[in-house]
Coordinates of C-alpha atoms in Angstrom, one line a residue:
M1 CA 111.9 220.9 33.9
V2 CA 114.5 223.3 32.5
E3 CA 116.3 225.4 35.0
R4 CA 115.4 229.0 34.5
V5 CA 115.4 232.5 36.2
P6 CA 112.3 234.2 35.6
P7 CA 111.6 237.6 35.8
R8 CA 110.2 239.8 38.7
S9 CA 107.6 241.6 37.1
A10 CA 104.1 242.1 38.1
K11 CA 102.5 241.4 35.3
P12 CA 101.7 237.7 33.6
R13 CA 103.8 236.4 31.0
S14 CA 102.6 234.9 27.7
R15 CA 105.5 232.9 27.4
L16 CA 104.3 229.4 28.3
R17 CA 106.9 226.6 29.0
V18 CA 106.1 223.2 28.3
L19 CA 107.4 219.8 28.9
L20 CA 104.9 217.9 26.8
A21 CA 105.9 214.9 24.9
S22 CA 105.1 215.1 21.0
G23 CA 103.4 211.9 20.0
A24 CA 100.8 210.5 22.2
A25 CA 99.9 214.2 24.0
A26 CA 99.4 215.7 20.4
L27 CA 97.3 212.7 19.3
A28 CA 95.2 213.3 22.4
L29 CA 94.7 216.8 21.9
A30 CA 94.0 216.5 17.8
A31 CA 91.1 214.1 18.9
G32 CA 89.9 215.9 21.4
S33 CA 89.2 212.7 23.8
V34 CA 90.0 211.2 27.1
V35 CA 93.9 210.4 27.4
P36 CA 93.9 207.2 29.6
G37 CA 97.0 205.5 31.0
M38 CA 98.1 203.2 33.3
P39 CA 101.3 203.4 36.0
L40 CA 104.3 202.0 34.5
G41 CA 105.4 198.9 35.7
A42 CA 104.1 196.9 38.5
A43 CA 105.1 198.3 42.0
P44 CA 108.7 197.5 43.1
Q45 CA 109.3 195.3 46.2
Q46 CA 110.7 196.8 48.8
A47 CA 114.7 196.6 48.8
Q48 CA 116.4 194.2 50.6
A49 CA 118.3 196.2 53.8
A50 CA 122.0 196.2 54.0
D51 CA 123.8 195.3 56.6
S52 CA 123.6 198.5 58.5
G53 CA 119.7 198.0 58.1
K54 CA 119.2 200.9 55.6
S55 CA 120.3 201.1 52.0
T56 CA 120.9 204.3 50.7
L57 CA 122.2 205.4 47.5
T58 CA 124.7 208.3 47.6
V59 CA 125.0 210.7 44.2
A60 CA 128.1 212.8 43.7
V61 CA 127.0 216.3 42.2
A62 CA 128.4 219.3 41.1
Q63 CA 126.0 221.7 41.4
S64 CA 124.4 223.4 44.7
V65 CA 120.9 223.8 45.5
D66 CA 119.2 226.9 44.7
S67 CA 116.0 226.4 46.5
L68 CA 114.0 223.5 48.1
S69 CA 111.0 225.6 47.3
P70 CA 109.0 224.7 44.2
F71 CA 108.1 228.0 43.5
L72 CA 111.7 229.3 43.5
A73 CA 113.8 226.1 42.6
Q74 CA 115.5 226.6 39.4
K75 CA 118.8 225.3 39.0
L76 CA 118.8 221.6 37.6
M77 CA 119.7 220.1 40.6
S78 CA 116.9 221.6 42.4
T79 CA 114.1 220.7 40.2
S80 CA 115.6 217.3 40.1
V81 CA 114.9 217.4 43.7
T82 CA 111.5 218.6 43.6
R83 CA 110.6 215.9 41.0
L84 CA 111.5 213.5 43.7
M85 CA 109.6 215.6 46.2
Y86 CA 106.0 216.5 44.8
D87 CA 104.1 214.7 42.0
F88 CA 103.2 216.7 38.9
L89 CA 99.8 216.1 37.0
T90 CA 101.4 214.1 34.2
N91 CA 104.8 212.7 33.7
Y92 CA 106.6 211.2 30.6
D93 CA 107.3 207.8 29.7
P94 CA 110.8 206.8 29.9
K95 CA 110.5 204.6 26.7
D96 CA 109.5 207.5 24.4
N97 CA 108.5 210.2 26.6
H98 CA 105.1 210.4 25.9
A99 CA 102.6 211.8 28.5
V100 CA 101.7 209.5 30.9
P101 CA 99.4 209.8 34.2
G102 CA 101.1 211.4 37.2
L103 CA 98.6 212.8 40.2
A104 CA 96.0 213.0 37.4
T105 CA 94.9 209.7 35.9
K106 CA 93.4 210.7 33.0
W107 CA 92.9 214.4 30.9
E108 CA 90.1 215.8 28.7
P109 CA 89.4 219.0 26.7
S110 CA 86.5 220.5 25.4
A111 CA 85.6 220.7 22.3
D112 CA 86.5 224.4 21.6
K113 CA 89.8 223.2 23.4
L114 CA 89.5 225.8 26.3
T115 CA 88.4 224.0 29.2
W116 CA 90.5 220.9 30.2
T117 CA 89.4 218.8 33.1
Y118 CA 91.7 216.5 34.8
T119 CA 90.5 213.3 36.9
I120 CA 92.7 213.4 40.1
R121 CA 93.9 209.9 41.5
S122 CA 92.1 208.5 45.0
D123 CA 95.4 206.9 46.2
S124 CA 97.7 209.5 46.5
K125 CA 98.4 210.9 49.9
W126 CA 100.8 213.7 51.6
S127 CA 103.5 212.1 53.8
D128 CA 101.7 213.5 56.6
G129 CA 98.8 211.2 56.0
Q130 CA 96.6 213.5 54.4
Q131 CA 94.8 212.9 51.1
A132 CA 96.1 214.4 48.1
T133 CA 93.2 216.2 46.0
A134 CA 92.4 218.1 43.4
E135 CA 92.2 221.1 45.8
D136 CA 95.6 220.9 46.4
A137 CA 96.2 221.3 42.5
A138 CA 93.9 224.1 42.1
W139 CA 95.2 225.9 45.0
T140 CA 98.9 225.8 43.7
F141 CA 97.8 227.1 40.2
N142 CA 95.5 229.9 41.9
K143 CA 98.5 230.8 44.1
M144 CA 101.1 231.2 41.0
M145 CA 98.4 233.4 39.0
T146 CA 97.8 235.5 42.0
D147 CA 101.1 236.1 44.0
E148 CA 104.2 236.9 41.9
A149 CA 106.3 235.9 44.4
A150 CA 104.8 232.0 43.7
A151 CA 104.9 232.3 40.1
Q152 CA 108.6 233.0 39.9
A153 CA 109.8 229.4 38.6
N154 CA 106.7 228.0 36.9
G155 CA 104.2 231.4 36.3
N156 CA 105.0 231.1 32.8
F157 CA 102.6 227.9 32.9
V158 CA 99.2 229.8 34.1
A159 CA 100.0 232.8 32.1
N160 CA 97.2 231.6 29.8
F161 CA 94.9 230.5 32.7
K162 CA 91.6 232.1 33.0
K163 CA 89.9 230.0 35.8
V164 CA 91.2 227.0 37.9
T165 CA 88.5 225.3 40.4
A166 CA 88.2 221.8 42.0
P167 CA 84.7 220.7 41.7
S168 CA 85.3 217.6 43.8
P169 CA 88.6 216.0 45.4
T170 CA 88.8 214.0 42.2
Q171 CA 87.9 216.6 39.5
L172 CA 90.4 219.6 38.4
V173 CA 88.9 222.1 35.9
I174 CA 91.3 224.4 33.7
E175 CA 89.7 227.4 31.9
L176 CA 92.1 228.9 29.2
K177 CA 91.8 232.5 27.8
E178 CA 93.3 231.2 24.7
P179 CA 93.8 227.5 22.9
Q180 CA 97.1 226.4 24.3
A181 CA 98.9 223.0 22.6
T182 CA 100.6 221.9 25.8
M183 CA 97.8 221.1 28.4
A184 CA 99.0 217.5 28.6
A185 CA 101.7 218.2 30.3
L186 CA 101.9 221.2 32.9
D187 CA 105.1 220.6 34.5
V188 CA 104.8 222.0 37.8
P189 CA 105.2 220.5 41.3
I190 CA 101.5 220.2 43.1
V191 CA 102.2 221.1 46.9
P192 CA 100.1 220.3 50.2
K193 CA 97.6 223.2 50.6
H194 CA 97.2 222.9 54.5
V195 CA 100.8 223.4 54.7
W196 CA 101.8 226.1 52.3
E197 CA 98.7 228.2 52.7
K198 CA 100.5 229.0 56.2
V199 CA 103.5 230.5 54.1
G200 CA 103.8 234.5 54.3
D201 CA 106.4 235.5 51.7
F202 CA 106.9 233.3 48.8
S203 CA 109.7 235.2 47.3
K204 CA 111.8 234.7 50.8
F205 CA 110.5 230.6 51.8
N206 CA 113.2 228.3 50.6
N207 CA 111.2 225.3 52.4
D208 CA 114.4 224.5 54.1
K209 CA 113.8 224.8 57.8
A210 CA 111.1 222.0 59.2
F211 CA 112.0 218.5 58.1
P212 CA 110.5 216.0 57.0
I213 CA 109.2 218.1 54.2
V214 CA 105.6 217.1 53.5
G215 CA 105.3 216.0 49.9
N216 CA 103.7 213.0 47.9
G217 CA 106.2 211.8 45.3
P218 CA 108.6 209.0 45.5
F219 CA 110.8 210.5 47.9
V220 CA 110.8 212.8 51.1
V221 CA 113.3 215.3 52.1
T222 CA 114.4 214.6 55.4
D223 CA 117.4 217.0 55.6
Y224 CA 119.3 219.6 53.7
K225 CA 122.7 221.7 54.0
V226 CA 123.6 224.7 52.1
D227 CA 126.2 223.4 49.4
Q228 CA 126.9 220.2 50.9
Y229 CA 124.0 217.4 50.7
V230 CA 120.3 216.8 50.3
K231 CA 119.1 213.9 52.1
L232 CA 115.7 212.0 51.1
K233 CA 114.0 209.0 52.3
A234 CA 111.9 206.7 50.4
N235 CA 107.8 207.4 50.0
K236 CA 106.4 203.6 51.6
D237 CA 103.0 205.3 50.6
F238 CA 104.1 206.7 46.8
W239 CA 101.1 205.7 44.8
R240 CA 103.2 203.8 42.3
G241 CA 105.0 201.8 44.5
R242 CA 107.7 202.4 47.2
P243 CA 111.3 203.2 45.8
K244 CA 113.8 200.2 46.2
F245 CA 116.3 202.5 48.1
D246 CA 115.8 203.3 51.4
E247 CA 117.7 206.6 51.3
L248 CA 118.9 208.9 48.5
V249 CA 121.6 211.3 49.6
F250 CA 122.8 214.1 46.7
K251 CA 126.0 215.0 48.1
T252 CA 128.1 218.2 46.4
Y253 CA 131.8 218.4 45.2
K254 CA 133.1 221.6 43.8
D255 CA 136.2 219.0 42.2
Q256 CA 134.8 216.8 40.0
D257 CA 138.0 215.0 40.2
S258 CA 137.3 214.4 44.0
A259 CA 134.2 213.2 43.3
V260 CA 135.2 210.6 40.8
A261 CA 138.1 209.5 43.3
A262 CA 135.2 209.0 45.5
L263 CA 133.1 206.8 43.5
R264 CA 136.3 204.5 43.2
K265 CA 136.6 204.1 46.7
G266 CA 132.8 203.5 47.4
E267 CA 132.2 206.3 49.2
V268 CA 129.3 207.6 46.3
S269 CA 127.3 205.3 44.2
F270 CA 127.2 207.4 41.2
V271 CA 129.0 210.5 39.8
A272 CA 126.9 212.9 37.5
G273 CA 129.8 215.0 36.4
S274 CA 129.4 218.9 35.9
P275 CA 127.4 218.2 33.8
A276 CA 129.0 215.0 32.3
L277 CA 132.3 213.4 33.0
T278 CA 135.1 214.6 31.1
P279 CA 136.6 212.3 28.3
A280 CA 139.9 211.4 30.6
Q281 CA 137.3 210.7 33.5
A282 CA 135.2 208.5 31.9
A283 CA 138.2 206.8 29.8
S284 CA 139.8 206.3 33.5
L285 CA 136.8 204.3 35.0
K286 CA 135.9 202.0 31.7
G287 CA 137.4 198.5 32.9
E288 CA 137.3 199.4 36.7
K289 CA 135.7 196.4 38.5
N290 CA 132.2 197.2 39.9
I291 CA 132.4 200.3 38.0
K292 CA 129.8 201.1 35.3
V293 CA 130.5 204.1 32.8
N294 CA 127.0 205.2 31.1
E295 CA 126.9 207.2 27.8
G296 CA 123.6 208.1 25.7
P297 CA 122.8 211.3 23.3
G298 CA 122.5 214.2 25.7
R299 CA 119.4 216.2 26.0
R300 CA 121.5 219.5 25.8
F301 CA 123.7 221.9 23.9
F302 CA 126.6 223.5 24.2
A303 CA 126.6 226.9 22.4
L304 CA 127.9 230.6 22.2
A305 CA 125.7 233.4 23.1
T306 CA 126.2 237.0 22.1
N307 CA 125.0 240.1 24.1
P308 CA 123.2 242.0 21.2
G309 CA 122.3 244.6 23.8
A310 CA 121.0 244.3 27.4
Q311 CA 117.6 245.8 27.5
T312 CA 114.3 245.8 29.8
E313 CA 111.3 245.0 29.0
D314 CA 110.1 248.5 28.3
G315 CA 113.3 248.9 26.3
K316 CA 116.0 250.8 28.3
K317 CA 119.0 249.7 27.4
F318 CA 122.0 248.5 30.0
G319 CA 125.2 247.1 30.2
N320 CA 128.6 247.4 28.2
G321 CA 128.2 244.8 26.1
N322 CA 130.6 245.7 22.7
K323 CA 128.5 247.6 20.3
A324 CA 130.3 245.4 17.2
L325 CA 127.9 242.7 18.0
L326 CA 125.2 245.0 17.4
D327 CA 126.0 244.0 13.9
Q328 CA 124.7 240.5 12.4
K329 CA 127.6 240.1 10.1
V330 CA 130.2 240.6 13.0
R331 CA 128.1 237.8 15.1
Q332 CA 128.1 235.7 11.7
A333 CA 132.1 236.1 11.3
L334 CA 132.8 235.0 14.8
F335 CA 131.2 232.1 14.4
L336 CA 132.3 231.5 10.9
S337 CA 135.7 231.2 11.9
I338 CA 134.8 228.2 15.0
D339 CA 136.3 224.9 13.9
R340 CA 133.3 222.6 15.0
K341 CA 135.0 219.5 14.1
T342 CA 138.1 220.3 16.3
V343 CA 136.0 221.0 19.3
I344 CA 134.2 217.6 18.7
D345 CA 137.5 215.8 18.3
K346 CA 140.1 217.6 20.6
V347 CA 137.6 219.1 23.4
F348 CA 135.0 216.4 23.7
Q349 CA 137.1 213.5 22.3
G350 CA 134.2 212.0 20.2
H351 CA 131.8 212.3 23.4
A352 CA 129.6 214.7 21.4
V353 CA 127.8 215.4 18.0
E354 CA 128.4 218.6 16.2
G355 CA 126.0 221.3 17.0
Q356 CA 123.7 222.7 14.1
G357 CA 120.1 223.5 15.5
Y358 CA 118.9 224.9 18.8
I359 CA 117.0 221.2 19.6
P360 CA 119.6 218.1 19.8
P361 CA 119.0 215.3 17.6
R362 CA 117.8 213.2 20.4
F363 CA 114.6 215.0 19.9
S364 CA 113.8 214.0 16.3
A365 CA 110.6 215.7 15.7
Y366 CA 112.3 219.1 16.2
H367 CA 115.6 218.5 15.5
W368 CA 116.6 221.1 12.7
Q369 CA 119.6 221.2 10.0
P370 CA 120.8 224.7 8.1
T371 CA 120.9 224.2 4.5
A372 CA 124.0 224.2 2.6
E373 CA 123.9 227.7 1.5
Q374 CA 122.8 229.0 5.0
S375 CA 125.3 227.0 6.9
L376 CA 127.6 229.0 8.8
A377 CA 130.4 226.1 8.3
Y378 CA 133.9 227.0 9.4
D379 CA 135.5 229.2 6.8
P380 CA 137.8 231.8 8.6
A381 CA 138.9 233.2 4.6
K382 CA 135.0 234.0 4.3
A383 CA 134.7 235.4 8.2
A384 CA 137.8 237.8 7.2
K385 CA 135.8 239.2 4.2
I386 CA 132.7 239.8 5.8
L387 CA 134.6 241.7 8.7
D388 CA 136.4 243.6 6.0
E389 CA 132.9 244.6 4.6
A390 CA 131.5 245.5 8.1
G391 CA 134.1 248.1 8.4
Y392 CA 136.7 246.2 10.6
R393 CA 139.9 245.7 8.6
L394 CA 143.6 245.0 9.6
K395 CA 145.8 247.1 10.4
G396 CA 148.7 245.1 11.6
D397 CA 147.7 242.0 13.5
Q398 CA 144.7 244.0 14.4
R399 CA 141.1 244.7 13.6
I400 CA 140.5 248.1 13.6
G401 CA 136.6 249.9 13.5
K402 CA 135.5 252.9 12.3
D403 CA 135.9 254.4 15.3
G404 CA 139.9 253.8 15.4
K405 CA 139.4 251.2 18.4
P406 CA 140.5 247.5 18.1
L407 CA 138.1 244.8 18.2
D408 CA 138.2 243.1 21.6
L409 CA 136.0 241.1 23.1
R410 CA 135.3 239.4 26.4
I411 CA 133.8 236.0 26.9
L412 CA 132.1 234.6 30.2
C413 CA 133.6 231.1 31.2
H414 CA 132.3 228.9 34.4
A415 CA 135.3 228.2 35.9
T416 CA 133.8 224.8 36.8
D417 CA 133.1 223.9 33.6
P418 CA 136.9 222.3 31.8
N419 CA 135.1 222.4 28.4
D420 CA 134.4 226.5 28.5
K421 CA 138.0 226.7 29.4
A422 CA 139.8 224.4 26.5
I423 CA 137.3 226.0 23.9
G424 CA 137.9 229.4 25.1
K425 CA 141.6 228.5 24.1
Y426 CA 140.9 227.6 20.6
L427 CA 138.4 230.6 20.1
K428 CA 141.4 233.1 21.5
E429 CA 143.7 231.4 18.8
W430 CA 141.0 231.3 16.1
W431 CA 139.9 234.8 16.4
G432 CA 143.4 236.0 17.0
K433 CA 144.2 234.9 13.4
L434 CA 141.3 237.1 12.4
G435 CA 142.8 240.0 14.0
I436 CA 140.3 239.9 17.1
G437 CA 141.6 240.2 20.8
L438 CA 139.5 237.9 23.2
K439 CA 139.8 237.9 27.2
V440 CA 138.5 234.6 28.5
D441 CA 136.7 235.4 32.1
C442 CA 136.4 232.3 33.8
L443 CA 134.4 232.8 37.0
D444 CA 132.9 230.6 39.8
N445 CA 129.5 232.7 39.5
V446 CA 128.9 234.3 36.1
S447 CA 125.4 235.6 37.0
V448 CA 126.4 239.1 38.4
P449 CA 127.6 240.2 34.8
W450 CA 125.4 238.4 32.9
Y451 CA 122.7 239.6 34.2
A452 CA 124.2 243.0 34.3
G453 CA 124.7 242.8 30.7
E454 CA 128.4 243.6 31.3
Y455 CA 130.0 241.1 28.9
D456 CA 130.2 240.6 25.2
L457 CA 129.8 237.0 24.7
A458 CA 129.2 233.7 27.3
F459 CA 129.5 229.7 26.8
D460 CA 125.9 228.9 27.1
G461 CA 124.1 225.6 27.7
W462 CA 120.6 224.3 28.1
S463 CA 118.9 221.1 28.7
V464 CA 116.2 220.8 26.3
N465 CA 112.9 219.1 27.1
P466 CA 110.8 216.9 24.6
D467 CA 108.7 219.6 24.0
P468 CA 110.9 223.0 23.3
D469 CA 108.6 225.4 23.8
F470 CA 110.7 226.6 27.4
V471 CA 114.1 226.8 25.4
L472 CA 111.9 228.8 22.4
G473 CA 110.5 231.1 25.1
I474 CA 113.6 232.4 26.6
H475 CA 114.2 234.2 23.4
T476 CA 111.1 236.1 23.2
C477 CA 110.4 240.0 24.5
A478 CA 108.3 238.7 27.2
A479 CA 111.4 237.0 28.7
L480 CA 113.2 240.2 29.2
P481 CA 113.8 241.5 33.0
A482 CA 111.5 244.1 34.3
R483 CA 114.2 246.2 35.5
A484 CA 118.2 246.4 34.7
K485 CA 120.4 244.1 36.2
D486 CA 117.2 241.6 37.6
S487 CA 116.9 238.0 37.0
A488 CA 115.0 237.0 34.0
T489 CA 114.1 234.1 31.7
T490 CA 115.9 235.8 28.8
D491 CA 118.9 234.1 27.6
N492 CA 120.7 236.7 26.2
F493 CA 118.4 239.7 25.5
I494 CA 116.8 239.0 22.4
C495 CA 113.8 240.8 21.3
D496 CA 112.7 240.4 18.0
K497 CA 108.7 240.8 16.6
K498 CA 109.1 238.1 14.0
Y499 CA 110.4 235.7 16.3
D500 CA 107.6 236.6 19.0
E501 CA 104.9 235.8 16.3
L502 CA 106.1 232.4 15.3
Y503 CA 106.6 231.7 19.1
K504 CA 102.7 232.2 19.6
K505 CA 102.1 230.5 16.4
Q506 CA 103.7 227.2 17.6
L507 CA 102.2 227.4 20.8
A508 CA 98.6 227.6 19.6
E509 CA 99.3 224.5 17.1
Y510 CA 97.9 221.4 17.8
D511 CA 99.1 219.1 14.6
P512 CA 102.3 218.0 15.5
A513 CA 103.6 218.3 11.7
K514 CA 102.8 222.1 11.8
R515 CA 104.1 222.8 14.8
A516 CA 107.3 221.3 14.0
D517 CA 107.5 223.4 10.9
I518 CA 106.9 226.4 12.8
V519 CA 109.6 225.2 15.3
G520 CA 112.2 224.4 12.7
E521 CA 111.3 228.1 11.0
M522 CA 112.2 229.5 14.5
Q523 CA 115.8 227.7 15.0
S524 CA 116.4 228.8 11.3
W525 CA 115.8 232.6 12.2
L526 CA 117.8 232.2 15.1
Y527 CA 120.8 230.6 13.3
D528 CA 120.5 233.5 10.7
S529 CA 120.7 236.2 13.8
G530 CA 123.9 235.1 14.9
Y531 CA 122.8 235.7 18.3
M532 CA 123.4 232.1 19.0
S533 CA 125.9 229.4 18.0
V534 CA 125.3 226.0 19.0
I535 CA 128.5 224.1 19.1
A536 CA 128.0 220.8 20.0
Y537 CA 125.3 218.3 21.4
P538 CA 127.7 216.7 24.4
N539 CA 126.7 212.9 25.4
A540 CA 125.7 212.1 28.9
V541 CA 128.7 210.8 30.4
E542 CA 127.9 209.3 34.1
A543 CA 129.4 206.4 36.0
Y544 CA 127.9 204.1 38.7
R545 CA 129.2 201.5 41.1
T546 CA 127.5 198.2 40.2
D547 CA 128.4 196.6 44.2
Q548 CA 126.0 199.1 45.3
I549 CA 123.5 199.6 42.4
K550 CA 122.1 196.2 40.7
S551 CA 120.0 198.0 38.0
I552 CA 118.6 201.7 37.2
T553 CA 116.3 203.0 34.3
T554 CA 117.9 205.2 31.8
M555 CA 115.8 207.9 29.5
P556 CA 115.2 206.9 27.1
E557 CA 115.6 203.2 28.2
A558 CA 117.3 201.8 25.3
A559 CA 120.1 204.4 25.6
G560 CA 119.7 207.4 27.6
N561 CA 120.8 209.4 30.8
I562 CA 120.5 208.8 34.3
Y563 CA 120.9 212.2 36.1
G564 CA 119.1 215.1 35.2
Q565 CA 116.0 212.8 33.7
D566 CA 112.6 214.4 32.6
G567 CA 110.7 212.3 35.3
Y568 CA 112.4 210.5 38.5
W569 CA 112.4 206.7 36.5
S570 CA 116.1 206.6 37.4
W571 CA 116.0 207.2 41.6
W572 CA 112.6 205.1 41.7
S573 CA 113.6 202.3 39.4
A574 CA 117.4 202.4 41.3
A575 CA 117.9 198.6 42.9
P576 CA 120.6 198.2 45.6
A577 CA 123.0 195.2 45.0
S578 CA 123.0 192.3 47.0
G579 CA 126.1 193.5 48.8
D580 CA 128.1 190.1 48.1
S581 CA 130.5 191.4 46.0
S582 CA 133.9 193.1 46.7
D583 CA 136.9 194.5 44.7
G584 CA 139.0 195.4 47.8
S585 CA 138.4 199.2 47.5
G586 CA 135.3 200.0 47.7
G587 CA 134.3 196.8 50.0
S588 CA 130.9 195.0 49.7
G589 CA 128.0 196.8 48.2
S590 CA 126.7 197.3 51.5
T591 CA 129.8 198.8 52.9
G592 CA 130.2 201.2 50.0
V593 CA 126.5 202.4 51.0
V594 CA 127.4 202.9 54.5
I595 CA 130.6 204.5 53.9
G596 CA 128.6 207.0 51.3
I597 CA 126.5 208.1 54.3
I598 CA 128.8 208.5 56.8
V599 CA 130.9 210.5 55.1
V600 CA 128.4 212.9 53.6
V601 CA 129.3 215.4 56.1
V602 CA 132.7 215.8 54.8
V603 CA 131.8 218.3 52.0
L604 CA 134.2 220.9 49.8
A605 CA 132.6 224.2 49.9
G606 CA 131.3 224.5 53.0
G607 CA 128.0 226.2 54.0
G608 CA 127.4 229.6 54.5
L609 CA 124.0 231.5 54.1
F610 CA 121.5 230.4 51.8
I611 CA 121.2 232.7 48.8
A612 CA 118.3 232.8 47.0
K613 CA 119.3 235.0 44.0
R614 CA 119.2 232.6 41.1
R615 CA 123.0 231.8 39.8
R616 CA 124.8 230.4 36.5
N617 CA 127.5 228.2 38.1
T618 CA 127.7 225.6 35.2
A619 CA 127.2 225.6 31.4
D620 CA 124.1 223.7 32.6
D621 CA 122.9 225.7 35.2
R622 CA 119.3 225.4 34.2
E623 CA 117.8 222.3 33.3

């Protein structure tokens, strides 16, 4: 699930986000046949209780929850929790990302692919004992189709829906207005109708007052405190099988070094990072007894985004972005003077791959690379020449525009991300040599200036899903805010007719190879526009205690990440250690786990009122 900040417009959006795995799902669409599928693996056996009588897996995270409502949840932390709380129609195989059964056991399109019929499993029930049915799914989708507030997080999925019905408890029928190549993976949490139909204003209901929260996922949320923790217990009736840990706790740390120290002491079982461990932290943990550092190719990119002129969906301009960035040549000159190799070597210290296209190489079907002639490789001399041609000539040691003003820029920096700060220093040096001034604004909450359009550039980062639809959709005109300063799905206010046409074309294309070509064309357009510059694809670097966690599934299984998966495989599969090992610091596996739950109330950055407004607190704020 991609974390996002949707617009508050009453009209439905044309953009449709997907998380469809490319291979098997596309094959099913092309064949127009039933997609069967079996649950992955045998149901796990119940975990052996720790000495305390309960096994607890404590995960240290750097990000807070923005909402426990699946209709509002947008941050990676929040969407990760909703994946555990509620079942989706389909899921993703941890081996190769192809679509597998979730609440739906199979799905079948009509000959014209305008009607989709889903068979809803009969062995899923809500944690309050009631049966989960097709009526719950139909109600969820219909609510999003008719209530703007309920469509904030995932309304893009239903923008093309014509009608949704449940002819029987095990049959869901979705009729479309136009063909849509993403129907095998509607990434929407299905909620219990009998609970949610009692909710009044969906824009204000954060689902954080009554516990336990009724769900049908692998875990049930039992407690939550703002900026402190989320507690979940294993759902013993989960249809795929009961999780092996009795309890799962996500504990918030604003200081990543403190989280790493807690891992060493055995106070937490796992550290996710912000969004990854720094090279120094990872290096310090390697070789330590009972600690394993996991590293795999990341599903996110690290980039610079420009402000090409903030605007609303009706074209009203706002903000105070530097007008120099309206010039494509200026944007390209800036990116030509970024030494990506130095960033990889010095900042990420080899724990990343040099950035090129918009989709990380982990998703090979859609990964794109510029041609040699097209490439904006490091070339400060060429950058200087372009700036001269654009009318920004050197006067002394400063670039002066035709208006007589020096070319000075601001860049938004996430205070909690050390990579932003480190790269900011390099940019200040590199651009300074060109005669461009740069102010690095590192803030705890960058959302206010970002959505107000009061910035020139910003460090940006997105986690990409197996299907690239969402990260492509955030650059369409439909993603612009309805009103100035409104939160919206737009990443940096891009609106271009050609790009929109390509987006619509890829969404309707069922042939995988042809769709990949269109996605490549879109990435090429983004690259040439100079609106975005992908600097790196950081690796997923995280760590856990082997005396607390015996085994855990990465995604992909061969070499992938644990935290922030396209699914719930890591926490559902995690098995407690036997509890017979000790390193003298964290104690036995069971002791370490008990400590983790006892200290869970001692958290940095205390509580406070729940803020429903979406925030971009880290470079990976959205999944």
